[in-house]
Short mmCIF file of C-alpha atoms in Angstrom, two decimals:
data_model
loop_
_atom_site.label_atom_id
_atom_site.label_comp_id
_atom_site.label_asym_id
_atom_site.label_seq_id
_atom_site.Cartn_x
_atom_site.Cartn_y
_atom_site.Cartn_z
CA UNK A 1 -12.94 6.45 -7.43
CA UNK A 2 -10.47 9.13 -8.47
CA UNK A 3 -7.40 7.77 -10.12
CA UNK A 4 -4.36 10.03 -9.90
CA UNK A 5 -0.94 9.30 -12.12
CA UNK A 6 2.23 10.33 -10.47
CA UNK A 7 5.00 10.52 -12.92
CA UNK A 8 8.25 12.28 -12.91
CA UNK A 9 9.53 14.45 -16.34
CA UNK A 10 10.94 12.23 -19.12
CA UNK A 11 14.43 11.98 -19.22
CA UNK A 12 15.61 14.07 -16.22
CA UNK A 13 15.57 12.88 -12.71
CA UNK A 14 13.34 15.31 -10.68
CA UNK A 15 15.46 18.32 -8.75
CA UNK A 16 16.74 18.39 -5.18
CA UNK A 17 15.28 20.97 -2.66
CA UNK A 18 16.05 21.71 0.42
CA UNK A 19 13.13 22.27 3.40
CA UNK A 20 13.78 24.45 6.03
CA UNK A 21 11.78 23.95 9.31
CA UNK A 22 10.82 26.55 11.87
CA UNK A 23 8.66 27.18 14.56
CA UNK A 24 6.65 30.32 14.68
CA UNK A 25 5.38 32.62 11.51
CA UNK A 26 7.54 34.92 9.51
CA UNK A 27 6.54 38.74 9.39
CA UNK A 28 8.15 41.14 7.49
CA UNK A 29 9.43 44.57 9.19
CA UNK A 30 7.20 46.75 8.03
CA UNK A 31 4.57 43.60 6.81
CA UNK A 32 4.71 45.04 3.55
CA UNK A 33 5.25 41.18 2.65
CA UNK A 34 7.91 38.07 2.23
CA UNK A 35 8.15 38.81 -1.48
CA UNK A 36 11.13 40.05 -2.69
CA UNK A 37 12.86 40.49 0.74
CA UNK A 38 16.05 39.02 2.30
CA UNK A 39 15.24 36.36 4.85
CA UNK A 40 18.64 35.57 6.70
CA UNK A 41 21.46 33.67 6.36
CA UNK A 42 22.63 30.52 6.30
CA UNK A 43 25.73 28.60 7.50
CA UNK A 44 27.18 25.37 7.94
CA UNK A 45 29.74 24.72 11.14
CA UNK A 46 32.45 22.22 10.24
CA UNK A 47 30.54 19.47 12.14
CA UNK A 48 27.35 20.19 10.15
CA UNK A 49 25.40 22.39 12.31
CA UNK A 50 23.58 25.00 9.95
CA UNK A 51 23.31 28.47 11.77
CA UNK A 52 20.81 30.71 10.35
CA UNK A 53 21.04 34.30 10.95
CA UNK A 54 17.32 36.20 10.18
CA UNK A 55 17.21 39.86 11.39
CA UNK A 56 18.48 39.90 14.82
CA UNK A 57 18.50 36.43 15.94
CA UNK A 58 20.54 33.38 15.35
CA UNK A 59 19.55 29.98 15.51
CA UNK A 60 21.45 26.29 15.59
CA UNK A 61 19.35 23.60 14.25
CA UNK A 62 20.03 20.26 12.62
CA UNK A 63 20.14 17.94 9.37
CA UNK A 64 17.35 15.60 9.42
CA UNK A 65 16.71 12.77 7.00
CA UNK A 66 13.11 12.50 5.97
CA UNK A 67 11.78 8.98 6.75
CA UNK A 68 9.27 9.45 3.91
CA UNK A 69 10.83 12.32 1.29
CA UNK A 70 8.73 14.85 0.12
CA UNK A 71 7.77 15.41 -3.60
CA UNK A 72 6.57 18.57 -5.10
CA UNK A 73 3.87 18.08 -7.78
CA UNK A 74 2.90 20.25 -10.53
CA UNK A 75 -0.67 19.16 -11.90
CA UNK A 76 -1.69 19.29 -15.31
CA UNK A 77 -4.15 22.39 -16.62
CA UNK A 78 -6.29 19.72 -18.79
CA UNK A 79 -6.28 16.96 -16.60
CA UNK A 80 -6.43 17.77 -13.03
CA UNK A 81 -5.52 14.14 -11.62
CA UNK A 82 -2.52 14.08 -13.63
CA UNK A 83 0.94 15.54 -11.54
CA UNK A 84 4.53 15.69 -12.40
CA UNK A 85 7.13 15.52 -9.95
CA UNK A 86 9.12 18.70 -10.37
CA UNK A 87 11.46 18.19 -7.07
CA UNK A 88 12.41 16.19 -4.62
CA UNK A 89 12.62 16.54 -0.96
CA UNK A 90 14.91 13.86 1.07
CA UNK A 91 16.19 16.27 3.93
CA UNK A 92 15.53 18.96 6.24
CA UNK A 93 17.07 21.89 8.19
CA UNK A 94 15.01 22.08 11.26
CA UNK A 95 15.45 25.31 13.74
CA UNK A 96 13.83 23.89 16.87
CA UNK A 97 15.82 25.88 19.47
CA UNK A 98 15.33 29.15 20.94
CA UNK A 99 16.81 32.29 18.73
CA UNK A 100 19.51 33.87 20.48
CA UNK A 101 19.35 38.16 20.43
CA UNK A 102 22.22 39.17 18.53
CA UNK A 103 23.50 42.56 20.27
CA UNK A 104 24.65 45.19 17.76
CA UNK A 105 25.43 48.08 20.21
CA UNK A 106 27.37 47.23 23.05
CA UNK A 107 27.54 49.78 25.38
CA UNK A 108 31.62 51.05 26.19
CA UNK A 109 32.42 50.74 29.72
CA UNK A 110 33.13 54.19 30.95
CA UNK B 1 22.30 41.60 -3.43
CA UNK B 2 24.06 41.30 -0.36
CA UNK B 3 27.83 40.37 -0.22
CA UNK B 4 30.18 37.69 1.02
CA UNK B 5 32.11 40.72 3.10
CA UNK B 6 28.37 41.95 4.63
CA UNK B 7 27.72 38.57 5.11
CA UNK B 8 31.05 38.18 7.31
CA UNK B 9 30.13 41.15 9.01
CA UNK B 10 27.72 40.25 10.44
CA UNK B 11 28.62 36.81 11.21
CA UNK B 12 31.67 39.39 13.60
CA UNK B 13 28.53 40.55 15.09
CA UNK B 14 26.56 37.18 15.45
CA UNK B 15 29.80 36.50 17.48
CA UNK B 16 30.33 33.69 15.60
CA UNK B 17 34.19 32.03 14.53
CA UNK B 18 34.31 31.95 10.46
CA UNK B 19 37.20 29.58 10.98
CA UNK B 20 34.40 26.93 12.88
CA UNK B 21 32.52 27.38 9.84
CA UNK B 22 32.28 25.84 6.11
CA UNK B 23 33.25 27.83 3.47
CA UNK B 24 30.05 28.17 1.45
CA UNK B 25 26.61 30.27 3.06
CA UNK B 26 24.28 30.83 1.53
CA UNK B 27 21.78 34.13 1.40
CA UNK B 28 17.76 33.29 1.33
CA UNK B 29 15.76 35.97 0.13
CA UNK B 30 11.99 35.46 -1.35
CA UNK B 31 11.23 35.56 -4.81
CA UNK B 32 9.33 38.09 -6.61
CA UNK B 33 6.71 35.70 -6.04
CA UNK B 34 6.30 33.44 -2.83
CA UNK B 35 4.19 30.53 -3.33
CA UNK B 36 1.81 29.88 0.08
CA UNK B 37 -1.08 27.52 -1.47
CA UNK B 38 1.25 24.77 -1.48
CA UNK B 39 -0.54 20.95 -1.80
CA UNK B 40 2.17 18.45 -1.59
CA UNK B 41 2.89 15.24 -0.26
CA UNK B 42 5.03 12.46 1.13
CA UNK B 43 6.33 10.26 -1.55
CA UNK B 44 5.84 6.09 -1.54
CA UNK B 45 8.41 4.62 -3.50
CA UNK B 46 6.12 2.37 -5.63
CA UNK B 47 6.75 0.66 -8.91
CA UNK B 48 2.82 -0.79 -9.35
CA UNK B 49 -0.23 1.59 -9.21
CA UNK B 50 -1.34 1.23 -5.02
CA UNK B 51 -4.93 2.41 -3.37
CA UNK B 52 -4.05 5.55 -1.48
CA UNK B 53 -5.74 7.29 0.94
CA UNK B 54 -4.89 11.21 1.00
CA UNK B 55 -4.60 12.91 4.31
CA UNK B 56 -4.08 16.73 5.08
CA UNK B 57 -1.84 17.32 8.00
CA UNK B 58 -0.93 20.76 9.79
CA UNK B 59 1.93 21.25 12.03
CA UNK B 60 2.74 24.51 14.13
CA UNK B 61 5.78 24.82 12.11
CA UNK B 62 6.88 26.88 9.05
CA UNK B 63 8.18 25.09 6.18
CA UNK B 64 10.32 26.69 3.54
CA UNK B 65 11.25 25.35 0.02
CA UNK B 66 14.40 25.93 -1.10
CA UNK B 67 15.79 25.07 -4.55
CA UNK B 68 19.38 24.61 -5.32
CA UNK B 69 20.26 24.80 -1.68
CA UNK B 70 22.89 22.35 -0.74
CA UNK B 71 22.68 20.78 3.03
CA UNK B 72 25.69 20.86 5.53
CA UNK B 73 26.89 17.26 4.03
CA UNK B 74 27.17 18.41 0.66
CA UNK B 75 30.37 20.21 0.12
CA UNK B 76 30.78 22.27 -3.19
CA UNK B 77 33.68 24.48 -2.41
CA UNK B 78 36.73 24.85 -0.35
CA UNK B 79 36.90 28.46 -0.71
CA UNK B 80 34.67 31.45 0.87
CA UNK B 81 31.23 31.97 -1.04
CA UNK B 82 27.96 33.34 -0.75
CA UNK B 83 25.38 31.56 -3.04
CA UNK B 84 21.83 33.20 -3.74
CA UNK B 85 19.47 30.85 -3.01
CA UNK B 86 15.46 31.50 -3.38
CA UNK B 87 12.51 30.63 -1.37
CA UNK B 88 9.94 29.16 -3.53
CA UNK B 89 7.75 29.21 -0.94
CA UNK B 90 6.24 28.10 2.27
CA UNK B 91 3.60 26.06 4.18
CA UNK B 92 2.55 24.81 7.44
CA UNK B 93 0.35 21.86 5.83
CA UNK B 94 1.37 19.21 3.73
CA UNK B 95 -0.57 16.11 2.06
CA UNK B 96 0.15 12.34 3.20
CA UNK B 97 -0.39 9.79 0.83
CA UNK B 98 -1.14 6.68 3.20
CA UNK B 99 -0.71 3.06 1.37
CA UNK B 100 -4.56 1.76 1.66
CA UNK B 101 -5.63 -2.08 1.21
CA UNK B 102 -7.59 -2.18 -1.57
CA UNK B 103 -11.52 -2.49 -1.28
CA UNK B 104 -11.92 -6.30 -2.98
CA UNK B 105 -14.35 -7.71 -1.13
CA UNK B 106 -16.63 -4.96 -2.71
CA UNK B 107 -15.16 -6.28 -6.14
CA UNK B 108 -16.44 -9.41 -5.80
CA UNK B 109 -19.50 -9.08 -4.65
CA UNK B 110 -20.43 -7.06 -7.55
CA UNK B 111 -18.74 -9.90 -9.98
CA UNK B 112 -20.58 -12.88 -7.96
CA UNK B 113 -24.28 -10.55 -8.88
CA UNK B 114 -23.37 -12.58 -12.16
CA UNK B 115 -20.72 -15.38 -11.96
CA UNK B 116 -19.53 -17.02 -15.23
CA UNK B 117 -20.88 -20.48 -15.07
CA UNK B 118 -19.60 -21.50 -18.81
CA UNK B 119 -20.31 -20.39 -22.52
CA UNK B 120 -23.93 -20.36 -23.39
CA UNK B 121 -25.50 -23.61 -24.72
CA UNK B 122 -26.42 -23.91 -28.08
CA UNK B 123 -28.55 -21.33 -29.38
CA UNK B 124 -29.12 -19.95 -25.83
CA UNK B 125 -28.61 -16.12 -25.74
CA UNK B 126 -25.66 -15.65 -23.13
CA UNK B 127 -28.07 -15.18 -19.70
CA UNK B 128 -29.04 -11.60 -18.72
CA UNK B 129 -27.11 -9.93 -15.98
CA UNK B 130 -25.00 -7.11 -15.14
CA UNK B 131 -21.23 -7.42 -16.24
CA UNK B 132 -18.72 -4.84 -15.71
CA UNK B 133 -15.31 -3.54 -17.81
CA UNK B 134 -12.05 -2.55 -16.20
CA UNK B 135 -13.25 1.04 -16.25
CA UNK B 136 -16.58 0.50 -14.59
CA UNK B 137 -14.55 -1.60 -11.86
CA UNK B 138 -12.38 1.24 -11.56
CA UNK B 139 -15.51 3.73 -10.80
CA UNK B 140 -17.25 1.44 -8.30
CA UNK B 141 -14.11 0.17 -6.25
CA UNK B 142 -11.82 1.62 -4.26
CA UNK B 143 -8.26 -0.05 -6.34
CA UNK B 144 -6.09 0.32 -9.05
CA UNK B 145 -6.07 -1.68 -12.27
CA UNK B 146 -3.43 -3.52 -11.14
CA UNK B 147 -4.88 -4.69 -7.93
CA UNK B 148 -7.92 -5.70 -9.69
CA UNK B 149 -6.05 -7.43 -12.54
CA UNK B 150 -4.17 -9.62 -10.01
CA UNK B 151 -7.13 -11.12 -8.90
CA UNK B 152 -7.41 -14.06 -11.08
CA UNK B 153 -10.46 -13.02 -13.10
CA UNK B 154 -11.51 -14.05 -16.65
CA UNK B 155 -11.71 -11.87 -19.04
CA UNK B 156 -14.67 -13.08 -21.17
CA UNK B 157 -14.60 -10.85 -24.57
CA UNK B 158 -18.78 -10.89 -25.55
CA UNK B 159 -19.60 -9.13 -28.76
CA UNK B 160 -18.46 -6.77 -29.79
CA UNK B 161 -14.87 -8.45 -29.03
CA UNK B 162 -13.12 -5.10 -28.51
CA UNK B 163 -15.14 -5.05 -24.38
CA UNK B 164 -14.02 -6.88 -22.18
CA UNK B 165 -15.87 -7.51 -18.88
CA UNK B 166 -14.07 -9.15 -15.89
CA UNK B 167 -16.04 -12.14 -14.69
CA UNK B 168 -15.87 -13.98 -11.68
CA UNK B 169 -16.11 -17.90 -12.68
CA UNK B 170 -18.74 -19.40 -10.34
CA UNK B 171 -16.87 -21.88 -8.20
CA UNK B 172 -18.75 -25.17 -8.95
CA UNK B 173 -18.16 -24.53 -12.65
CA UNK B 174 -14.26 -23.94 -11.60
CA UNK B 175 -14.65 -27.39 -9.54
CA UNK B 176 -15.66 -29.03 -12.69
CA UNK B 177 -13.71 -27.62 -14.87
CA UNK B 178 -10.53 -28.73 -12.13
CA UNK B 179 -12.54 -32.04 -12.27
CA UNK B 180 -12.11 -32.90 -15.66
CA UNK B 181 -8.24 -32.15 -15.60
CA UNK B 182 -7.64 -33.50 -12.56
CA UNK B 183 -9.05 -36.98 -14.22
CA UNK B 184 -7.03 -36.61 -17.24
CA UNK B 185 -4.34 -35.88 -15.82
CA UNK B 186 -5.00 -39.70 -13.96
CA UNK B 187 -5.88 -41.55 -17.06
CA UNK B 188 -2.62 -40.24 -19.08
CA UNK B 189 -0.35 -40.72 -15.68
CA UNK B 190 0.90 -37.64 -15.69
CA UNK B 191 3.34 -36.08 -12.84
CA UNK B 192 0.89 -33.22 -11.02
CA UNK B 193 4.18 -31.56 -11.81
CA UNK B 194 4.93 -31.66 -15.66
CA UNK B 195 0.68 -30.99 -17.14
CA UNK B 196 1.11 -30.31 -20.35
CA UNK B 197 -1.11 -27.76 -21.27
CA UNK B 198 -1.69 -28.41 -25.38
CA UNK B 199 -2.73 -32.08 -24.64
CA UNK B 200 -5.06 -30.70 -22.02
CA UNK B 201 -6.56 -28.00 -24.89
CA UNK B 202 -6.99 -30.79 -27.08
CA UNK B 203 -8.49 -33.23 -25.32
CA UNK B 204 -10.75 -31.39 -23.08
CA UNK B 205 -11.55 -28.97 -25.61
CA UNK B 206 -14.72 -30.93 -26.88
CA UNK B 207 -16.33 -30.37 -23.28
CA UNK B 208 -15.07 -27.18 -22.15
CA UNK B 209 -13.94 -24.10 -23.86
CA UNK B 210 -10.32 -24.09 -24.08
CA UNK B 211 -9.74 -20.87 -22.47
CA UNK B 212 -11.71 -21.93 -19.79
CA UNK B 213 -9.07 -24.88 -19.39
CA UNK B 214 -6.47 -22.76 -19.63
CA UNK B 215 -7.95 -20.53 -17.09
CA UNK B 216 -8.54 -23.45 -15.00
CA UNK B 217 -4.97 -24.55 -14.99
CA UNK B 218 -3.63 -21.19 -14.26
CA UNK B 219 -5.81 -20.97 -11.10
CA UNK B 220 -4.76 -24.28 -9.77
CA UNK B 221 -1.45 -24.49 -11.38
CA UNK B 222 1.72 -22.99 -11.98
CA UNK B 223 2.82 -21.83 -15.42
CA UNK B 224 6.39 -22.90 -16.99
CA UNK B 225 7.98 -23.72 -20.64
CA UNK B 226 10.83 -26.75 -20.98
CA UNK B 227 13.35 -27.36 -23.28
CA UNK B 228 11.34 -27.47 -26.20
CA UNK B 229 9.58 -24.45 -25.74
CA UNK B 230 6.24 -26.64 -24.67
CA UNK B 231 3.98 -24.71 -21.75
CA UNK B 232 3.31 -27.10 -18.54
CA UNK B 233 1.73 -26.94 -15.85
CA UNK B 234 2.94 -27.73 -11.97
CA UNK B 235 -0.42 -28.30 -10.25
CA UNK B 236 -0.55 -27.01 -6.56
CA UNK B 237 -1.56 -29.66 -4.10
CA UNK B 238 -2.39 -27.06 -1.64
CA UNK B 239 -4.74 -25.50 -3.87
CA UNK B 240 -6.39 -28.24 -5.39
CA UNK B 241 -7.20 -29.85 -1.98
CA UNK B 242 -7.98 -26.67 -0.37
CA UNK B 243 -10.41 -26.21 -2.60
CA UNK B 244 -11.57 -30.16 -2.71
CA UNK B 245 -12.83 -29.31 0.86
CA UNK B 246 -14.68 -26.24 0.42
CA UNK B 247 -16.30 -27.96 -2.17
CA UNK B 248 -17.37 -30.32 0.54
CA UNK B 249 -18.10 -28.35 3.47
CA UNK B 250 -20.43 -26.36 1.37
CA UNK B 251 -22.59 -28.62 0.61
CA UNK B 252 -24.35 -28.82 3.74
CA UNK B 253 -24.36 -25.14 6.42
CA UNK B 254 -23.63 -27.23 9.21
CA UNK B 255 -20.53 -28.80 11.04
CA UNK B 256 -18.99 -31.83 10.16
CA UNK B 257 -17.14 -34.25 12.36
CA UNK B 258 -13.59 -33.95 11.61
CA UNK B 259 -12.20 -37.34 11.46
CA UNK B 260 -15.31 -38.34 8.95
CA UNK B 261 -14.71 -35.59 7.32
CA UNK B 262 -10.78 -35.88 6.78
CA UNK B 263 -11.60 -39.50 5.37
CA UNK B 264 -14.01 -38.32 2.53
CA UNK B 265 -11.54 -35.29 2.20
CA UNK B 266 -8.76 -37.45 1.31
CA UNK B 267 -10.89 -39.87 -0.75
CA UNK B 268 -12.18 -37.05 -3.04
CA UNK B 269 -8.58 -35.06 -3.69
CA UNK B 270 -6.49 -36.66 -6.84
CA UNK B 271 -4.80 -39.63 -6.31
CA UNK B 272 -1.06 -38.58 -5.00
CA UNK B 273 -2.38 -35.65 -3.54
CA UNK B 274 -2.40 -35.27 0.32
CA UNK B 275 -4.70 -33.55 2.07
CA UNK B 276 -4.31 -31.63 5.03
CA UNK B 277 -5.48 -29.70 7.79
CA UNK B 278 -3.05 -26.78 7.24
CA UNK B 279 -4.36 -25.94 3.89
CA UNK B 280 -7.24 -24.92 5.44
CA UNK B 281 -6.23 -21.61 7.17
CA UNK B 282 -8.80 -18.79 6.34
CA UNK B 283 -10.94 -21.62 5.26
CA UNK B 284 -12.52 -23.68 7.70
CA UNK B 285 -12.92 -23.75 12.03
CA UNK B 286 -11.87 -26.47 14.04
CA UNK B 287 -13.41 -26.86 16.99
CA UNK B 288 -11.37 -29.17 19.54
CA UNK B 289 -13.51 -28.35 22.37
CA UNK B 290 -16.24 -30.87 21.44
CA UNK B 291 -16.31 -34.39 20.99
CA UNK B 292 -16.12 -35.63 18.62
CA UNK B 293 -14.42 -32.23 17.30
CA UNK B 294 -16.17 -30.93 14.34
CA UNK B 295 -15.48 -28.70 11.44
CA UNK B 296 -16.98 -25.83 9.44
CA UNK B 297 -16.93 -23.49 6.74
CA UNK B 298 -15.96 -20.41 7.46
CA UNK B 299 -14.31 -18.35 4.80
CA UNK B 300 -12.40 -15.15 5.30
CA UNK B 301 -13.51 -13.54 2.44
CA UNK B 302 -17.24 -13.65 3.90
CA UNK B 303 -16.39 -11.84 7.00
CA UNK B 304 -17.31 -7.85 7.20
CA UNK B 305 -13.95 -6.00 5.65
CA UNK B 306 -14.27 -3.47 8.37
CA UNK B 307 -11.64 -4.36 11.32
CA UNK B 308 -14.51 -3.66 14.35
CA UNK B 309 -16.97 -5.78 12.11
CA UNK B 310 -14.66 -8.34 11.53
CA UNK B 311 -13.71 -8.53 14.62
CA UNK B 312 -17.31 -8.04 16.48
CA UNK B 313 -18.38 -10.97 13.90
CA UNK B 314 -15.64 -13.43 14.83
CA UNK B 315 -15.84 -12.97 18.80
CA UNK B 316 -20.31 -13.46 18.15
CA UNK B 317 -18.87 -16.97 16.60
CA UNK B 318 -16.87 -17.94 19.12
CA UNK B 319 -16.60 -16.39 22.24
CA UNK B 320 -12.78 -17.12 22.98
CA UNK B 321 -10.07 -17.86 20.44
CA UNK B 322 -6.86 -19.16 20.22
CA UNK B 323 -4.09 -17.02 18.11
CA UNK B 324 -3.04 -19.52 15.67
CA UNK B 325 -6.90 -19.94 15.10
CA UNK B 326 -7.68 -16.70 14.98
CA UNK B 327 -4.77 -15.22 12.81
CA UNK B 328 -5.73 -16.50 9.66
CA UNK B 329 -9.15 -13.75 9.75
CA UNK B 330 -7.57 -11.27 10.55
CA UNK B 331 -4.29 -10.89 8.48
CA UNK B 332 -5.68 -9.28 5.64
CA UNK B 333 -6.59 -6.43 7.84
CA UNK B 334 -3.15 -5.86 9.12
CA UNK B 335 -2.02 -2.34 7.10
CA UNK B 336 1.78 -1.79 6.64
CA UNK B 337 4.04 -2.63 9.07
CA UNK B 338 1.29 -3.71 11.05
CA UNK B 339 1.41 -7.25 12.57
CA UNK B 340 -2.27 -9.64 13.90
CA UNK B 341 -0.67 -9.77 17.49
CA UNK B 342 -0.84 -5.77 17.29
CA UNK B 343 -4.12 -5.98 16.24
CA UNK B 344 -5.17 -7.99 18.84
CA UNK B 345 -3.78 -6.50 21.14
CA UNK B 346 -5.93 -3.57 20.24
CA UNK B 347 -8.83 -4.65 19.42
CA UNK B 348 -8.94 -8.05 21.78
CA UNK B 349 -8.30 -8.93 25.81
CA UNK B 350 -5.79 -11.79 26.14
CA UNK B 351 -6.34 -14.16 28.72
CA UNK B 352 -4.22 -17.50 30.38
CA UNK B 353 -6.68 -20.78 29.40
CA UNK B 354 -5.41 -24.03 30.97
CA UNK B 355 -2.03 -22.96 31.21
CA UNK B 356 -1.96 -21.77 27.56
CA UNK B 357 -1.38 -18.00 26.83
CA UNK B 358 -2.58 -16.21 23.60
CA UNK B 359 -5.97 -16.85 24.16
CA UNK B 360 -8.09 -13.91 22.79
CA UNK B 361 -11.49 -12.54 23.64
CA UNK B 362 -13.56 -9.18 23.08
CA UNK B 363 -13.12 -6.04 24.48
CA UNK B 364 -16.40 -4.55 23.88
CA UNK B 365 -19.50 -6.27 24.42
CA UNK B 366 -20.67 -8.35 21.30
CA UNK B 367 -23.16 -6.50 19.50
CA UNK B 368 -25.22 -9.47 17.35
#
């Protein structure tokens, strides 16, 4: 049976990330791929809301607590079962609603 | 990079207020590298090594990592910013680690292939038979060290001293060893509370090896030191007679009449010691139903550790149960958060018996 050790680094706690949920696939414009490009961003109402902005839409989610927080895990070249815990996931941003167009041009009444 | 007044722009656009807004956004771009083979998982918060069982789930949703972003409750500045933030990367799987009960049954039936039934006599070779080390355990059964090292095994060091192999003791040999300090413990008119362990060492050390005794004591017993710094022992009725009886009702693969039985029961527990019926659960059957109402073994840890199996094996034994009855076989199976009246009510049909509710028969038909 495979035994796997989970430890975290010596002496530091492990980071805090932050996951953002959302439904759907991200292209880029020209899918000359994610890397390196601006995705959108991000804002915070008063109350809490975050309001992301990507391309032409906007879209209100919420903070969620995670029942069971995530951990990323680095494993170890030489020993495969081995894994550090480089960060920490204990909330999420989740974008469940419908983007709203954002209209750039509007037309002048004449 | 893009700039707090851009951003604001376009936040005019978005038609959104800056005033109903925090002061801090931040700007998510990729890296120069975006991570997408990402194997993760949920965290347990554990302090002992647990059996695991690792499940991949999908979802239809996008997940992006994002270090060094703070969320909406996390204030860092009263004044207008734009932070940088990067996506590490993203996902739409992610590994659970479930909490698993660990496979024992399977560990003792490969320890009982060769139980420990006392040091070899005389010039007797030790008897031929396959013994295991933490680390062949640890290949063969589905559990951690820890879980295995709870288990109340003796470690018997053969030669050479530096392997150890985890033996089960075989239980007559455990009876006997209980035996002999259950009788000294008479003769010297000791509390079953305050056993002190060095007279026990010395004066059953001519007929038993003394870490046997010790091992003995520490199944039965309860370790503690006093005043003086001396190591005693609180013997546990419940233990002791509980395992007085199955002592008993294994001598003979049959049922016993109950009231007969609860006579020689009490007779053959220590003096002081009372026996009863609730120390029994996971132990023995009752059956009321017959007269006069008999009893029999029937030990938990012989049942099949699969939940159907178990299940299928209890209803072939008796066709209807009561929940009180029934409860003790079926606890172990019950995996976090999980109680036995949801597991009946999955894998059993309740019924009304004579006015009495929580009476509990198969679903499926009993497969023999």
């Amino acid at each position: 049976m495979v035994q796997i050790v989970i430890s975290s680094k010596a002496g530091e706690g492990p980071a805090e990330w932050l996951l953002v949920e959302l439904q759907g696939e991200m292209v880029s414009r020209q899918n000359t791929g994610l890397a390196g490009n601006l995705m959108g961003d991000l804002h915070y109402t008063k109350e809490g809301v975050p309001v992301l902005i990507v391309g032409h839409h906007i879209l209100y989610g919420k903070q969620v607590k995670l029942e069971k927080p995530f951990e990323m895990m680095e494993t170890n070249q030489e020993n495969p079962t081995f894994y550090t815990v480089s960060a920490l996931i204990k909330k999420k941003l989740i974008f469940k609603t419908r983007p709203k167009p954002i209209i750039t041009n509007v037309p002048k009444k004449v | 990079m893009r700039t707090l007044e851009e951003v604001q722009a376009t936040l005019q656009i978005a038609k959104v207020k800056e005033e109903d807004l925090q002061p801090v956004s931040y700007c998510l771009s990729f890296g120069d590298y975006v991570s997408t083979t990402v194997s993760w998982s949920w965290m347990i918060h554990f302090q002992l090594t647990i059996s695991v069982l690792i499940i991949k789930q999908d979802t239809s949703n996008l997940l992006l990592f994002v270090p060094g972003c703070k969320s909406p409750d996390e204030q860092i500045s009263a004044s207008p910013q734009l932070m940088h933030a990067q996506i590490w990367g993203f996902s739409n799987c992610y590994w659970e680690l479930r909490r698993q009960r660990p496979r024992l049954k399977k560990l003792k039936k490969l320890l009982m292939e060769n139980p420990y039934d006392g040091p070899a006599v005389g010039m007797q070779e030790e008897a031929p038979g396959l013994k295991y080390t933490m680390d062949d355990l640890l290949e063969r059964i589905q559990a951690s060290r820890e879980e295995i090292e709870i288990e109340n095994l003796y470690i018997v060091k053969h030669r050479p001293v530096f392997v150890g192999f985890w033996r089960i003791l075989d239980f007559d040999y455990k009876m006997k060893l209980l035996g002999h300090v259950t009788q000294l413990v008479d003769s010297e008119s000791w509390s079953f509370s305050r056993v002190p362990l060095s007279a026990c060492l010395e004066e059953l050390g001519s007929l038993e090896p003394k870490a046997m005794i010790e091992h003995c004591l520490n199944c039965y017993g309860r370790r503690y030191s006093i005043e003086d710094g001396q190591v005693m022992y609180a013997l546990d009725e419940d233990k002791v007679c509980r395992a007085t009886a199955q002592l008993l009702l294994q001598k003979k693969k049959c049922r016993f009449n109950l009231s007969e039985f609860q006579e020689v029961w009490q007779q053959s527990v220590p003096e002081g010691m009372s026996a009863r019926l609730d120390q029994l659960r996971g132990l023995a059957l009752l059956d009321r139903s017959t007269k006069p109402e008999t009893i029999s073994l029937l030990r938990e840890e012989d049942l099949p550790e699969d939940t159907l199996e178990r299940f299928n094996s209890l209803f072939s034994l008796r066709e209807k149960w009561m929940q009180d009855d029934i409860e003790p076989y079926i606890q172990d199976l019950c995996g976090e958060k999980q109680t036995t009246g949801a597991l009946l009510t999955k894998h059993a049909r309740s019924s009304v018996q004579s006015g009495f509710k929580g009476v509990y028969n198969s679903r499926r038909p009993v497969s023999n």
